[in-house]
Coordinates of C-alpha atoms and ligand atoms in Angstrom, one line a residue:
X1364 CA 40.4 11.9 -18.3
X1365 CA 43.1 14.3 -18.7
X1366 CA 46.8 12.9 -19.2
X1367 CA 48.1 15.3 -16.7
X1368 CA 45.8 14.0 -13.8
X1369 CA 47.6 12.6 -10.7
X1370 CA 45.6 10.1 -8.5
X1371 CA 45.7 10.8 -4.9
X1372 CA 44.4 9.3 -1.6
X1373 CA 41.4 11.4 -1.8
X1374 CA 40.3 10.1 -5.4
X1375 CA 41.4 10.4 -8.9
X1376 CA 42.2 14.2 -9.9
X1377 CA 39.5 15.5 -12.0
X1378 CA 38.4 18.3 -14.2
X1379 CA 36.0 20.6 -12.1
X1380 CA 32.8 19.0 -12.8
X1381 CA 30.2 16.6 -11.3
X1382 CA 30.4 15.5 -7.7
X1383 CA 29.9 11.7 -7.8
X1384 CA 29.5 9.7 -4.7
X1385 CA 28.7 5.9 -5.3
X1386 CA 28.3 4.4 -1.7
X1387 CA 25.7 5.5 0.8
X1388 CA 23.5 3.8 3.4
X1389 CA 19.9 4.9 4.6
X1390 CA 17.7 3.5 7.3
X1391 CA 16.7 0.6 4.9
X1392 CA 20.1 -0.8 6.2
X1393 CA 22.3 0.7 9.0
X1394 CA 22.3 4.6 7.9
X1395 CA 20.7 6.9 10.3
X1396 CA 18.6 8.8 7.5
X1397 CA 15.7 7.6 5.5
X1398 CA 16.4 7.4 1.9
X1399 CA 14.5 10.8 1.4
X1400 CA 16.8 12.4 4.2
X1401 CA 19.8 10.8 2.6
X1402 CA 19.0 12.4 -0.8
X1403 CA 18.3 15.8 0.9
X1404 CA 21.7 15.4 2.5
X1405 CA 23.4 14.7 -0.7
X1406 CA 21.7 17.8 -2.3
X1407 CA 22.7 19.9 0.5
X1408 CA 26.5 18.5 0.5
X1409 CA 26.6 19.5 -3.3
X1410 CA 26.5 16.0 -4.6
X1411 CA 25.3 15.7 -8.1
X1412 CA 25.2 11.8 -8.3
X1413 CA 24.7 9.7 -5.5
X1414 CA 24.4 5.8 -5.3
X1415 CA 22.1 4.3 -2.6
X1416 CA 23.9 1.1 -1.4
X1417 CA 22.0 -0.3 1.5
X1418 CA 23.5 -3.7 2.8
X1419 CA 21.8 -6.7 1.2
X1420 CA 18.6 -4.8 0.0
X1421 CA 17.0 -2.7 -3.0
X1422 CA 14.2 -1.6 -0.5
X1423 CA 15.5 1.9 -0.4
X1424 CA 15.3 2.5 -4.2
X1425 CA 11.9 3.6 -4.9
X1426 CA 11.8 6.3 -2.2
X1427 CA 15.3 7.5 -3.0
X1428 CA 14.4 7.8 -6.8
X1429 CA 11.4 10.0 -6.0
X1430 CA 13.5 12.3 -3.7
X1431 CA 16.1 12.4 -6.3
X1432 CA 13.7 13.5 -9.0
X1433 CA 12.3 16.1 -6.8
X1434 CA 15.8 17.5 -5.6
X1435 CA 17.5 17.5 -9.0
X1436 CA 20.0 14.8 -7.8
X1437 CA 21.0 12.1 -10.2
X1438 CA 20.7 8.5 -8.3
X1439 CA 22.3 5.4 -9.1
X1440 CA 20.5 2.4 -7.6
X1441 CA 22.9 -0.1 -5.8
X1442 CA 23.3 -2.6 -3.1
X1443 CA 26.2 -3.6 -0.8
X1444 CA 26.4 -7.4 -0.6
X1445 CA 27.8 -9.0 2.5
X1446 CA 30.1 -12.0 1.4
X1447 CA 32.2 -14.2 3.3
X1448 CA 35.1 -16.6 2.5
X1449 CA 37.2 -18.6 5.1
X1450 CA 36.0 -16.4 7.9
X1451 CA 37.0 -13.2 6.2
X1452 CA 34.0 -10.5 5.4
X1453 CA 34.1 -9.0 1.9
X1454 CA 31.6 -6.3 0.7
X1455 CA 30.7 -6.1 -3.0
X1456 CA 29.0 -3.2 -4.4
X1457 CA 26.5 -4.0 -7.0
X1458 CA 25.2 -1.1 -9.3
X1459 CA 22.2 -1.4 -11.6
X1460 CA 21.1 -4.8 -10.8
X1461 CA 17.7 -5.9 -12.0
X1462 CA 15.5 -5.7 -8.9
X1463 CA 13.2 -8.5 -10.2
X1464 CA 16.1 -11.0 -10.7
X1465 CA 14.9 -13.8 -8.6
X1466 CA 18.3 -15.6 -7.8
X1467 CA 19.9 -12.4 -6.5
X1468 CA 16.6 -11.4 -4.6
X1469 CA 16.4 -14.8 -3.1
X1470 CA 20.1 -14.7 -1.9
X1471 CA 19.6 -11.2 -0.3
X1472 CA 16.2 -12.3 1.3
X1473 CA 18.1 -15.3 2.8
X1474 CA 20.9 -13.0 4.0
X1475 CA 18.4 -10.6 5.7
X1476 CA 16.6 -13.6 7.5
X1477 CA 20.0 -15.1 8.8
X1478 CA 20.9 -11.6 9.9
X1479 CA 17.9 -11.4 12.3
X1480 CA 18.5 -14.7 13.8
X1481 CA 22.1 -13.9 14.2
X1482 CA 21.2 -10.5 15.8
X1483 CA 19.0 -12.4 18.4
X1484 CA 21.8 -14.9 19.2
X1485 CA 24.5 -12.1 19.8
X1486 CA 21.8 -10.1 22.1
X1487 CA 21.3 -13.4 24.0
X1488 CA 25.0 -13.8 24.6
X1489 CA 25.5 -10.2 25.6
X1490 CA 22.5 -10.2 28.0
X1491 CA 23.8 -13.4 29.7
X1492 CA 26.8 -11.5 30.5
X1493 CA 24.9 -8.7 32.1
X1494 CA 25.0 -6.2 29.3
X1495 CA 21.6 -4.5 29.7
X1496 CA 19.8 -5.3 26.4
X1497 CA 16.9 -7.1 25.0
X1498 CA 16.1 -8.3 21.3
X1499 CA 12.8 -6.1 21.6
X1500 CA 15.1 -3.1 22.1
X1501 CA 17.2 -3.9 19.1
X1502 CA 14.2 -4.6 17.0
X1503 CA 12.8 -1.2 17.7
X1504 CA 16.0 0.2 16.1
X1505 CA 15.4 -1.4 12.7
X1506 CA 13.1 0.4 10.4
X1507 CA 10.3 -1.6 8.7
X1508 CA 11.7 -4.0 6.1
X1509 CA 15.3 -2.7 6.7
X1510 CA 18.4 -5.1 6.7
X1511 CA 19.2 -5.7 10.4
X1512 CA 22.9 -5.3 11.5
X1513 CA 25.3 -4.8 14.4
X1514 CA 25.0 -1.2 14.3
X1515 CA 21.2 -1.6 15.5
X1516 CA 22.5 -3.4 18.5
X1517 CA 24.6 -0.2 19.1
X1518 CA 21.8 1.9 18.4
X1519 CA 19.6 0.1 21.3
X1520 CA 22.5 0.5 23.7
X1521 CA 22.6 4.2 23.0
X1522 CA 18.9 4.5 23.3
X1523 CA 18.9 2.9 26.7
X1524 CA 21.6 5.0 27.9
X1525 CA 24.4 2.4 28.2
X1526 CA 26.9 4.1 25.5
X1527 CA 26.9 7.4 23.5
X1528 CA 28.3 6.3 20.0
X1529 CA 28.1 3.2 17.8
X1530 CA 31.8 3.2 17.9
X1531 CA 32.0 2.4 21.6
X1532 CA 29.8 -0.7 21.1
X1533 CA 31.9 -1.9 18.2
X1534 CA 35.0 -1.6 20.2
X1535 CA 33.9 -3.2 23.4
X1536 CA 31.3 -5.9 22.2
X1537 CA 30.5 -6.0 18.5
X1538 CA 33.9 -6.7 16.9
X1539 CA 34.5 -9.7 14.8
X1540 CA 36.9 -11.0 17.4
X1541 CA 34.4 -10.5 20.3
X1542 CA 33.1 -13.6 22.3
X1543 CA 29.5 -12.2 21.6
X1544 CA 30.1 -12.3 17.7
X1545 CA 27.9 -14.5 15.5
X1546 CA 28.2 -14.7 11.7
X1547 CA 25.3 -14.7 9.2
X1548 CA 24.7 -16.5 6.1
X1549 CA 26.7 -14.8 3.3
X1550 CA 27.5 -15.7 -0.2
X1551 CA 31.2 -16.5 -1.5
X1552 CA 32.4 -13.4 -3.2
X1553 CA 32.7 -15.3 -6.6
X1554 CA 29.1 -16.4 -6.4
X1555 CA 28.2 -12.9 -5.3
X1556 CA 30.0 -11.4 -8.6
X1557 CA 28.1 -14.0 -10.7
X1558 CA 24.8 -13.1 -9.3
X1559 CA 25.3 -9.3 -9.9
X1560 CA 26.4 -9.9 -13.4
X1561 CA 23.5 -12.3 -14.0
X1562 CA 21.1 -9.8 -12.8
X1563 CA 22.6 -7.2 -15.4
X1564 CA 24.6 -5.3 -12.7
X1565 CA 27.9 -3.9 -12.1
X1566 CA 30.0 -5.7 -9.4
X1567 CA 32.7 -3.5 -7.8
X1568 CA 34.6 -4.6 -4.5
X1569 CA 33.8 -2.2 -1.7
X1570 CA 36.9 -1.0 0.3
X1571 CA 39.1 -4.0 -0.4
X1572 CA 41.7 -3.3 1.8
X1573 CA 40.1 -2.0 4.8
X1574 CA 42.8 -1.5 7.4
X1575 CA 40.4 -2.1 10.4
X1576 CA 40.0 -5.8 9.3
X1577 CA 42.3 -8.4 10.2
X1578 CA 43.0 -9.2 6.6
X1579 CA 42.1 -7.5 3.1
X1580 CA 41.1 -9.2 0.1
X1581 CA 43.7 -11.4 -1.2
X1582 CA 45.0 -10.9 -4.9
X1583 CA 44.4 -14.5 -5.8
X1584 CA 40.7 -14.0 -4.8
X1585 CA 40.4 -10.7 -6.6
X1586 CA 41.7 -12.6 -9.8
X1587 CA 38.9 -15.2 -9.2
X1588 CA 36.4 -12.4 -9.0
X1589 CA 37.8 -10.8 -12.2
X1590 CA 37.2 -14.0 -14.0
X1591 CA 33.9 -14.0 -12.8
X1592 CA 33.1 -10.6 -14.0
X1593 CA 34.3 -8.3 -11.5
X1594 CA 34.4 -4.7 -13.1
X1595 CA 36.1 -2.7 -10.3
X1596 CA 37.9 -1.6 -7.2
X1597 CA 36.5 1.2 -4.6
X1598 CA 40.1 2.4 -4.2
X1599 CA 39.3 5.9 -2.8
X1600 CA 37.6 5.2 0.7
X1601 CA 38.5 6.5 4.2
X1602 CA 39.4 3.1 5.3
X1603 CA 42.4 3.2 2.9
X1604 CA 45.7 4.8 3.4
X1605 CA 48.1 5.6 0.5
X1606 CA 49.6 2.1 0.6
X1607 CA 46.1 0.4 0.1
X1608 CA 45.2 3.1 -2.5
X1609 CA 48.6 2.2 -4.4
X1610 CA 47.8 -1.7 -4.2
X1611 CA 44.3 -1.3 -5.5
X1612 CA 45.8 1.1 -8.3
X1613 CA 48.3 -1.5 -9.2
X1614 CA 45.9 -4.4 -9.4
X1615 CA 43.5 -2.3 -11.6
X1616 CA 46.1 -1.4 -13.9
X1617 CA 47.1 -5.2 -14.3
X1618 CA 43.5 -6.6 -14.5
X1619 CA 41.9 -3.7 -16.4
X1620 CA 39.5 -2.8 -13.5
X1621 CA 37.7 0.6 -12.9
X1622 CA 38.6 2.4 -9.9
X1623 CA 35.9 4.2 -7.8
X1624 CA 35.9 6.6 -4.7
X1625 CA 32.9 7.2 -2.4
X1626 CA 32.1 8.2 1.1
X1627 CA 30.3 5.0 2.5
X1628 CA 28.1 7.6 4.4
X1629 CA 26.0 6.3 7.4
X1630 CA 24.3 9.5 8.5
X1631 CA 25.4 10.0 12.2
X1632 CA 26.3 6.4 12.3
X1633 CA 29.9 7.0 11.3
X1634 CA 32.2 9.9 10.7
X1635 CA 32.2 9.5 6.9
X1636 CA 31.1 12.6 5.2
X1637 CA 29.2 12.6 1.9
X1638 CA 31.6 13.4 -1.0
X1639 CA 34.7 13.0 1.1
X1640 CA 35.9 10.7 -1.8
X1641 CA 34.4 10.8 -5.3
X1642 CA 34.3 9.0 -8.5
X1643 CA 35.3 10.4 -12.0
X1644 CA 32.7 11.1 -14.6
X1645 CA 34.4 8.8 -17.2
X1646 CA 34.2 5.8 -14.5
X1647 CA 30.5 6.5 -14.1
X1648 CA 29.9 6.3 -17.8
X1649 CA 31.9 3.0 -18.0
X1650 CA 29.9 1.6 -15.0
X1651 CA 26.7 2.4 -16.9
X1652 CA 27.9 1.0 -20.2
X1653 CA 28.9 -2.5 -18.4
X1654 CA 25.3 -2.8 -17.0
X1655 CA 22.6 -4.6 -19.1
X1656 CA 20.3 -1.4 -19.3
X1657 CA 17.5 -3.2 -17.5
X1658 CA 17.9 -0.9 -14.4
X1659 CA 18.7 2.7 -15.3
X1660 CA 20.4 5.6 -13.6
X1661 CA 17.5 8.0 -12.3
X1662 CA 18.2 11.4 -14.0
X1663 CA 16.2 14.3 -12.9
Ligands
AMP61 P1 27.0 -6.2 10.2 O1 26.5 -5.9 8.6 O2 26.0 -6.5 11.0 O3 28.1 -7.3 10.2 O4 27.7 -4.9 10.6 C1 28.7 -4.2 10.0 C2 28.4 -2.8 9.8 O5 28.6 -2.1 11.0 C3 29.2 -2.1 8.5 O6 28.5 -2.1 7.5 C4 29.4 -0.8 9.3 O7 28.7 0.2 8.6 C5 29.2 -0.9 10.6 N1 30.5 -0.6 11.7 C6 31.4 -1.4 11.6 N2 32.3 -0.7 12.5 C7 31.6 0.3 13.0 C8 32.3 1.3 14.0 N3 33.3 1.3 14.6 N4 31.2 2.3 14.1 C9 30.1 2.5 13.6 N5 29.7 1.5 12.6 C10 30.4 0.5 12.3
FE62 FE1 27.3 -0.4 7.2
FE63 FE1 31.1 -1.9 3.6
ZN64 ZN1 28.9 0.5 3.0

């Protein structure tokens, strides 16, 4: 990194070089493009290095890796684990985890099962209140083997003509403060960090200070996660304004954490566009070095 580089809300200033986007979703969770289509979109957007980070699953890795080899995109296998502490939801990115690690895979399987039950309960509450919706309609929106989530309820309401965009469903019915909201099983963030490390992976907190949430991650919790092996913070993200970016930079400086920037692309499901935030090549190198090497970056 050049000594003259100035960080900004759009990501750390970089030498012109590789475009690195380390946070994106496919239909294997709540993105709207298949892993192949996601990698195709990345190639078209000029992304050199893409991480696939579906919620609570590694189910898209294989397909994304084949597409990446074919299209000349470098692929970083990743996950985004939904964690919870005291009713606050926190997302933890885990890069290069071993997909055969039983403890981590069991935890993710448990989360996916509980997510399905939870959606069924949310749909029952909504239907009882006269919102035109069935659980079958929601299941029809979830790709085989994918992690079910609230966006699939929104997609069912789009498919049956009730609304036009996911965002409408989140504002009207799906928010954490809605009477229809039901939580699901989610590990404590410190445990999630331990699981990712034990699986040889690299834990980085996704959008730690998301403005749309009631509260961000508090600093004492970040310190506990750091003690458990946390490696970085996703500072550069559309949910962070200059104040949140500055806060992440200050904490990272104090604790010696890496700073990443990414799009959190969900296809048509969100406004986020690929490469709207990016990560430095030096940071990607550090992520690779922090992993056990069991799972490797897929280079074409
Ligand atoms: P869940 O994982 O079921 O709790 O649902 C949370 C997911 O919903 C997040 O990962 C976001 O991708 C998505 N989401 C949250 N708010 C919105 C919104 N306003 N519009 C579209 N998607 C959203
Ligand atoms: Fe999502
Ligand atoms: Fe997230
Ligand atoms: Zn995400």
